[in-house]
């Protein structure tokens, strides 16, 4: 089989720099033990990676996503959002339930509060 060249892959990945990044990432994956999708034919890992891209065994988008994932130090995990009631601890009696207080109970609670000290310009006069 003839050697693969960059020109064979440029119609799959238009940017040559991106092609080099993706092929080198795939070559490192192969060196790390990844499964080959084409016959090796005594070719080195970068050539095998370019052949896989040229033969469309691997899509550039998948390689790009894998490259980004491999470089991330912190991977954000999509977790289902919890409802506010479960964050407050549900309906247990030991939690304060502000939404169940009447207006009178709220006012009685506020009457006992002491206002903060006034640090306005009135002290300077």
Short mmCIF file of N, CA and C in Angstrom, two decimals:
data_model
loop_
_atom_site.label_atom_id
_atom_site.label_comp_id
_atom_site.label_asym_id
_atom_site.label_seq_id
_atom_site.Cartn_x
_atom_site.Cartn_y
_atom_site.Cartn_z
N UNK A 1 0.85 -1.18 0.00
CA UNK A 1 0.00 0.00 0.00
C UNK A 1 0.89 1.24 0.00
N UNK A 2 0.49 2.24 -0.72
CA UNK A 2 1.25 3.49 -0.79
C UNK A 2 1.12 4.25 0.53
N UNK A 3 2.13 5.01 0.85
CA UNK A 3 2.11 5.80 2.07
C UNK A 3 1.05 6.88 1.99
N UNK A 4 0.44 7.14 3.12
CA UNK A 4 -0.57 8.18 3.20
C UNK A 4 0.15 9.52 3.37
N UNK A 5 -0.41 10.54 2.76
CA UNK A 5 0.16 11.87 2.89
C UNK A 5 -0.87 12.81 3.49
N UNK A 6 -0.42 14.00 3.82
CA UNK A 6 -1.32 15.00 4.38
C UNK A 6 -2.41 15.34 3.36
N UNK A 7 -2.05 15.32 2.06
CA UNK A 7 -3.03 15.65 1.02
C UNK A 7 -4.18 14.65 0.99
N UNK A 8 -3.93 13.40 1.42
CA UNK A 8 -5.00 12.41 1.47
C UNK A 8 -6.00 12.72 2.59
N UNK A 9 -5.55 13.44 3.59
CA UNK A 9 -6.39 13.72 4.76
C UNK A 9 -6.98 15.13 4.75
N UNK A 10 -6.48 16.00 3.89
CA UNK A 10 -6.86 17.41 3.98
C UNK A 10 -8.33 17.63 3.63
N UNK A 11 -8.94 16.71 2.89
CA UNK A 11 -10.37 16.85 2.61
C UNK A 11 -11.23 16.43 3.81
N UNK A 12 -10.64 15.69 4.75
CA UNK A 12 -11.36 15.30 5.98
C UNK A 12 -11.20 16.36 7.07
N UNK A 13 -9.97 16.90 7.18
CA UNK A 13 -9.66 17.95 8.15
C UNK A 13 -9.01 19.07 7.36
N UNK A 14 -9.71 20.17 7.20
CA UNK A 14 -9.25 21.22 6.30
C UNK A 14 -8.03 21.97 6.83
N UNK A 15 -7.93 22.14 8.12
CA UNK A 15 -6.83 22.88 8.70
C UNK A 15 -5.67 21.91 8.95
N UNK A 16 -4.52 22.18 8.35
CA UNK A 16 -3.37 21.28 8.48
C UNK A 16 -2.86 21.21 9.92
N UNK A 17 -2.90 22.32 10.62
CA UNK A 17 -2.46 22.32 12.01
C UNK A 17 -3.37 21.42 12.84
N UNK A 18 -4.66 21.52 12.63
CA UNK A 18 -5.61 20.66 13.35
C UNK A 18 -5.39 19.20 12.99
N UNK A 19 -5.09 18.93 11.72
CA UNK A 19 -4.81 17.57 11.29
C UNK A 19 -3.60 17.00 12.03
N UNK A 20 -2.56 17.79 12.17
CA UNK A 20 -1.36 17.34 12.89
C UNK A 20 -1.70 17.07 14.34
N UNK A 21 -2.48 17.95 14.97
CA UNK A 21 -2.86 17.73 16.37
C UNK A 21 -3.67 16.45 16.53
N UNK A 22 -4.64 16.24 15.65
CA UNK A 22 -5.50 15.06 15.77
C UNK A 22 -4.72 13.78 15.48
N UNK A 23 -3.89 13.80 14.44
CA UNK A 23 -3.11 12.60 14.09
C UNK A 23 -2.09 12.28 15.19
N UNK A 24 -1.46 13.30 15.75
CA UNK A 24 -0.49 13.02 16.81
C UNK A 24 -1.18 12.50 18.07
N UNK A 25 -2.36 13.03 18.35
CA UNK A 25 -3.11 12.52 19.50
C UNK A 25 -3.49 11.05 19.28
N UNK A 26 -3.94 10.74 18.08
CA UNK A 26 -4.30 9.35 17.77
C UNK A 26 -3.06 8.45 17.81
N UNK A 27 -1.93 8.95 17.36
CA UNK A 27 -0.69 8.15 17.40
C UNK A 27 -0.30 7.86 18.85
N UNK A 28 -0.49 8.83 19.74
CA UNK A 28 -0.21 8.59 21.16
C UNK A 28 -1.20 7.58 21.75
N UNK A 29 -2.45 7.63 21.28
CA UNK A 29 -3.43 6.65 21.75
C UNK A 29 -3.02 5.24 21.31
N UNK A 30 -2.56 5.13 20.05
CA UNK A 30 -2.12 3.83 19.54
C UNK A 30 -0.92 3.33 20.34
N UNK A 31 0.02 4.23 20.63
CA UNK A 31 1.19 3.85 21.43
C UNK A 31 0.78 3.41 22.82
N UNK A 32 -0.33 3.95 23.31
CA UNK A 32 -0.83 3.58 24.63
C UNK A 32 -1.64 2.31 24.64
N UNK A 33 -1.84 1.70 23.47
CA UNK A 33 -2.55 0.41 23.41
C UNK A 33 -3.94 0.47 22.82
N UNK A 34 -4.30 1.56 22.18
CA UNK A 34 -5.64 1.65 21.57
C UNK A 34 -5.77 0.67 20.41
N UNK A 35 -6.97 0.22 20.17
CA UNK A 35 -7.25 -0.73 19.10
C UNK A 35 -7.10 -0.06 17.75
N UNK A 36 -6.42 -0.72 16.80
CA UNK A 36 -6.24 -0.19 15.45
C UNK A 36 -7.49 -0.47 14.62
N UNK A 37 -7.82 0.45 13.73
CA UNK A 37 -8.97 0.25 12.84
C UNK A 37 -8.54 -0.08 11.42
N UNK A 38 -7.23 -0.03 11.13
CA UNK A 38 -6.67 -0.43 9.83
C UNK A 38 -5.49 -1.36 10.09
N UNK A 39 -5.06 -2.07 9.04
CA UNK A 39 -3.89 -2.93 9.17
C UNK A 39 -2.64 -2.07 9.33
N UNK A 40 -1.72 -2.52 10.15
CA UNK A 40 -0.51 -1.74 10.41
C UNK A 40 0.42 -1.70 9.20
N UNK A 41 0.64 -2.81 8.50
CA UNK A 41 1.51 -2.89 7.32
C UNK A 41 2.90 -2.32 7.59
N UNK A 42 3.46 -2.63 8.73
CA UNK A 42 4.80 -2.18 9.14
C UNK A 42 4.93 -0.66 9.18
N UNK A 43 3.81 0.05 9.31
CA UNK A 43 3.84 1.51 9.40
C UNK A 43 3.98 1.92 10.86
N UNK A 44 4.54 3.09 11.06
CA UNK A 44 4.65 3.63 12.41
C UNK A 44 3.33 4.27 12.82
N UNK A 45 3.20 4.56 14.10
CA UNK A 45 1.94 5.05 14.65
C UNK A 45 1.41 6.32 13.97
N UNK A 46 2.23 7.34 13.69
CA UNK A 46 1.68 8.52 13.02
C UNK A 46 1.10 8.22 11.63
N UNK A 47 1.73 7.30 10.91
CA UNK A 47 1.23 6.94 9.58
C UNK A 47 -0.08 6.17 9.72
N UNK A 48 -0.15 5.28 10.70
CA UNK A 48 -1.39 4.54 10.94
C UNK A 48 -2.51 5.51 11.30
N UNK A 49 -2.21 6.51 12.13
CA UNK A 49 -3.21 7.49 12.52
C UNK A 49 -3.70 8.27 11.31
N UNK A 50 -2.79 8.69 10.44
CA UNK A 50 -3.19 9.40 9.22
C UNK A 50 -4.01 8.50 8.30
N UNK A 51 -3.66 7.24 8.21
CA UNK A 51 -4.45 6.31 7.38
C UNK A 51 -5.86 6.13 7.93
N UNK A 52 -5.97 6.07 9.26
CA UNK A 52 -7.30 5.95 9.87
C UNK A 52 -8.15 7.18 9.56
N UNK A 53 -7.54 8.35 9.59
CA UNK A 53 -8.27 9.58 9.28
C UNK A 53 -8.63 9.63 7.80
N UNK A 54 -7.69 9.26 6.94
CA UNK A 54 -7.92 9.30 5.49
C UNK A 54 -9.01 8.31 5.08
N UNK A 55 -9.03 7.13 5.69
CA UNK A 55 -10.03 6.11 5.35
C UNK A 55 -11.35 6.32 6.08
N UNK A 56 -11.44 7.40 6.85
CA UNK A 56 -12.65 7.77 7.59
C UNK A 56 -13.10 6.70 8.57
N UNK A 57 -12.13 5.98 9.15
CA UNK A 57 -12.46 5.04 10.22
C UNK A 57 -12.71 5.79 11.52
N UNK A 58 -12.09 6.95 11.65
CA UNK A 58 -12.29 7.82 12.80
C UNK A 58 -12.72 9.19 12.29
N UNK A 59 -13.72 9.76 12.91
CA UNK A 59 -14.15 11.09 12.48
C UNK A 59 -13.32 12.15 13.20
N UNK A 60 -13.03 13.24 12.52
CA UNK A 60 -12.26 14.32 13.16
C UNK A 60 -12.96 14.88 14.39
N UNK A 61 -14.28 14.94 14.37
CA UNK A 61 -15.01 15.45 15.53
C UNK A 61 -14.81 14.57 16.76
N UNK A 62 -14.82 13.25 16.56
CA UNK A 62 -14.60 12.34 17.69
C UNK A 62 -13.17 12.47 18.22
N UNK A 63 -12.22 12.58 17.31
CA UNK A 63 -10.83 12.76 17.73
C UNK A 63 -10.64 14.07 18.48
N UNK A 64 -11.28 15.13 17.97
CA UNK A 64 -11.16 16.44 18.61
C UNK A 64 -11.76 16.40 20.01
N UNK A 65 -12.91 15.76 20.15
CA UNK A 65 -13.56 15.65 21.47
C UNK A 65 -12.69 14.85 22.43
N UNK A 66 -12.08 13.78 21.93
CA UNK A 66 -11.21 12.96 22.78
C UNK A 66 -9.95 13.72 23.16
N UNK A 67 -9.41 14.51 22.23
CA UNK A 67 -8.23 15.31 22.53
C UNK A 67 -8.53 16.35 23.61
N UNK A 68 -9.66 17.02 23.49
CA UNK A 68 -10.05 18.01 24.49
C UNK A 68 -10.25 17.35 25.84
N UNK A 69 -10.92 16.20 25.83
CA UNK A 69 -11.17 15.48 27.08
C UNK A 69 -9.86 15.05 27.74
N UNK A 70 -8.87 14.64 26.94
CA UNK A 70 -7.61 14.18 27.50
C UNK A 70 -6.80 15.33 28.11
N UNK A 71 -7.04 16.57 27.67
CA UNK A 71 -6.29 17.71 28.18
C UNK A 71 -6.97 18.38 29.37
N UNK A 72 -8.21 18.05 29.65
CA UNK A 72 -8.92 18.68 30.74
C UNK A 72 -8.42 18.15 32.07
N UNK A 73 -8.21 19.07 33.00
CA UNK A 73 -7.83 18.68 34.35
C UNK A 73 -9.05 18.48 35.22
N UNK A 74 -10.11 19.23 34.93
CA UNK A 74 -11.36 19.11 35.67
C UNK A 74 -12.46 18.83 34.66
N UNK A 75 -13.13 17.72 34.82
CA UNK A 75 -14.20 17.34 33.92
C UNK A 75 -15.52 17.61 34.62
N UNK A 76 -16.32 18.45 34.02
CA UNK A 76 -17.61 18.79 34.61
C UNK A 76 -18.58 17.66 34.34
N UNK A 77 -19.24 17.22 35.38
CA UNK A 77 -20.20 16.12 35.27
C UNK A 77 -21.60 16.71 35.32
N UNK A 78 -22.40 16.36 34.36
CA UNK A 78 -23.78 16.82 34.35
C UNK A 78 -24.58 15.95 35.31
N UNK A 79 -25.00 16.57 36.40
CA UNK A 79 -25.81 15.87 37.39
C UNK A 79 -27.22 16.43 37.35
N UNK A 80 -28.19 15.61 37.62
CA UNK A 80 -29.57 16.13 37.62
C UNK A 80 -29.74 17.17 38.72
N UNK A 81 -30.49 18.20 38.39
CA UNK A 81 -30.73 19.26 39.37
C UNK A 81 -31.70 18.77 40.42
N UNK A 82 -31.46 19.18 41.65
CA UNK A 82 -32.35 18.80 42.73
C UNK A 82 -33.33 19.93 42.99
N UNK A 83 -34.49 19.57 43.47
CA UNK A 83 -35.49 20.60 43.75
C UNK A 83 -35.15 21.30 45.07
N UNK A 84 -35.57 22.54 45.22
CA UNK A 84 -35.23 23.31 46.43
C UNK A 84 -35.74 22.68 47.72
N UNK A 85 -36.82 21.92 47.67
CA UNK A 85 -37.36 21.30 48.89
C UNK A 85 -36.39 20.26 49.43
N UNK A 86 -35.73 19.52 48.53
CA UNK A 86 -34.80 18.50 49.01
C UNK A 86 -33.52 19.15 49.53
N UNK A 87 -33.15 20.33 49.02
CA UNK A 87 -31.99 21.03 49.53
C UNK A 87 -32.23 21.55 50.93
N UNK A 88 -33.47 21.94 51.23
CA UNK A 88 -33.82 22.45 52.55
C UNK A 88 -33.98 21.33 53.56
N UNK A 89 -33.95 20.10 53.11
CA UNK A 89 -34.06 18.98 54.04
C UNK A 89 -35.45 18.39 54.08
N UNK A 90 -36.27 18.72 53.13
CA UNK A 90 -37.60 18.13 53.07
C UNK A 90 -38.56 18.73 54.07
N UNK A 91 -39.45 17.89 54.60
CA UNK A 91 -40.49 18.35 55.51
C UNK A 91 -40.19 17.99 56.95
N UNK A 92 -38.93 17.90 57.35
CA UNK A 92 -38.63 17.55 58.73
C UNK A 92 -38.99 18.72 59.65
N UNK A 93 -39.35 18.40 60.88
CA UNK A 93 -39.83 19.41 61.82
C UNK A 93 -38.70 20.26 62.40
N UNK A 94 -37.45 19.76 62.39
CA UNK A 94 -36.37 20.52 62.99
C UNK A 94 -35.86 21.64 62.08
N UNK A 95 -36.27 21.68 60.85
CA UNK A 95 -35.88 22.76 59.93
C UNK A 95 -36.86 23.91 60.04
N UNK A 96 -36.38 25.12 59.86
CA UNK A 96 -37.24 26.30 59.91
C UNK A 96 -37.95 26.40 58.57
N UNK A 97 -39.23 26.58 58.63
CA UNK A 97 -40.03 26.67 57.40
C UNK A 97 -40.54 28.10 57.27
N UNK A 98 -39.80 28.96 56.60
CA UNK A 98 -40.17 30.35 56.47
C UNK A 98 -41.40 30.53 55.61
N UNK A 99 -41.59 29.65 54.64
CA UNK A 99 -42.74 29.81 53.76
C UNK A 99 -44.05 29.46 54.46
N UNK A 100 -43.99 28.88 55.66
CA UNK A 100 -45.21 28.53 56.39
C UNK A 100 -45.51 29.50 57.51
N UNK A 101 -44.67 30.51 57.71
CA UNK A 101 -44.89 31.47 58.79
C UNK A 101 -45.98 32.46 58.39
N UNK A 102 -46.78 32.81 59.34
CA UNK A 102 -47.77 33.84 59.06
C UNK A 102 -47.08 35.20 59.16
N UNK A 103 -47.76 36.21 58.69
CA UNK A 103 -47.20 37.56 58.72
C UNK A 103 -47.02 38.03 60.16
N UNK A 104 -47.95 37.67 61.04
CA UNK A 104 -47.83 38.07 62.43
C UNK A 104 -46.63 37.42 63.11
N UNK A 105 -46.38 36.14 62.82
CA UNK A 105 -45.23 35.45 63.40
C UNK A 105 -43.92 36.07 62.90
N UNK A 106 -43.91 36.45 61.67
CA UNK A 106 -42.72 37.09 61.11
C UNK A 106 -42.47 38.44 61.77
N UNK A 107 -43.54 39.24 61.95
CA UNK A 107 -43.38 40.55 62.59
C UNK A 107 -42.93 40.42 64.04
N UNK A 108 -43.47 39.42 64.78
CA UNK A 108 -43.04 39.20 66.16
C UNK A 108 -41.57 38.82 66.22
N UNK A 109 -41.12 38.06 65.27
CA UNK A 109 -39.71 37.68 65.23
C UNK A 109 -38.82 38.86 64.90
N UNK A 110 -39.29 39.76 64.05
CA UNK A 110 -38.50 40.93 63.67
C UNK A 110 -38.44 41.97 64.78
N UNK A 111 -39.47 42.01 65.66
CA UNK A 111 -39.48 42.99 66.75
C UNK A 111 -38.34 42.75 67.73
N UNK A 112 -37.94 41.52 67.90
CA UNK A 112 -36.89 41.19 68.85
C UNK A 112 -35.50 41.51 68.33
N UNK A 113 -35.37 41.81 67.05
CA UNK A 113 -34.05 42.10 66.49
C UNK A 113 -33.61 43.51 66.84
N UNK A 114 -32.34 43.68 67.09
CA UNK A 114 -31.77 44.99 67.42
C UNK A 114 -31.18 45.55 66.13
N UNK A 115 -31.48 46.83 65.80
CA UNK A 115 -30.91 47.39 64.58
C UNK A 115 -29.41 47.58 64.73
N UNK A 116 -28.67 47.51 63.63
CA UNK A 116 -27.23 47.70 63.71
C UNK A 116 -26.87 49.10 64.11
N UNK A 117 -25.68 49.31 64.67
CA UNK A 117 -25.23 50.64 65.09
C UNK A 117 -25.12 51.54 63.87
N UNK A 118 -25.52 52.78 64.02
CA UNK A 118 -25.53 53.73 62.92
C UNK A 118 -24.16 54.37 62.81
N UNK A 119 -23.47 54.17 61.72
CA UNK A 119 -22.14 54.72 61.50
C UNK A 119 -22.20 55.85 60.50
N UNK A 120 -23.22 56.64 60.53
CA UNK A 120 -23.37 57.70 59.55
C UNK A 120 -22.63 58.95 59.99
N UNK A 121 -22.78 60.04 59.27
CA UNK A 121 -22.11 61.30 59.57
C UNK A 121 -22.70 62.01 60.78
N UNK A 122 -23.81 61.50 61.35
CA UNK A 122 -24.43 62.11 62.53
C UNK A 122 -23.49 62.04 63.74
N UNK A 123 -22.61 61.01 63.79
CA UNK A 123 -21.69 60.85 64.91
C UNK A 123 -20.61 61.91 64.90
N UNK A 124 -20.29 62.48 63.74
CA UNK A 124 -19.20 63.42 63.61
C UNK A 124 -19.61 64.82 64.09
N UNK A 125 -20.86 65.13 64.15
CA UNK A 125 -21.32 66.48 64.50
C UNK A 125 -21.30 66.77 65.93
#
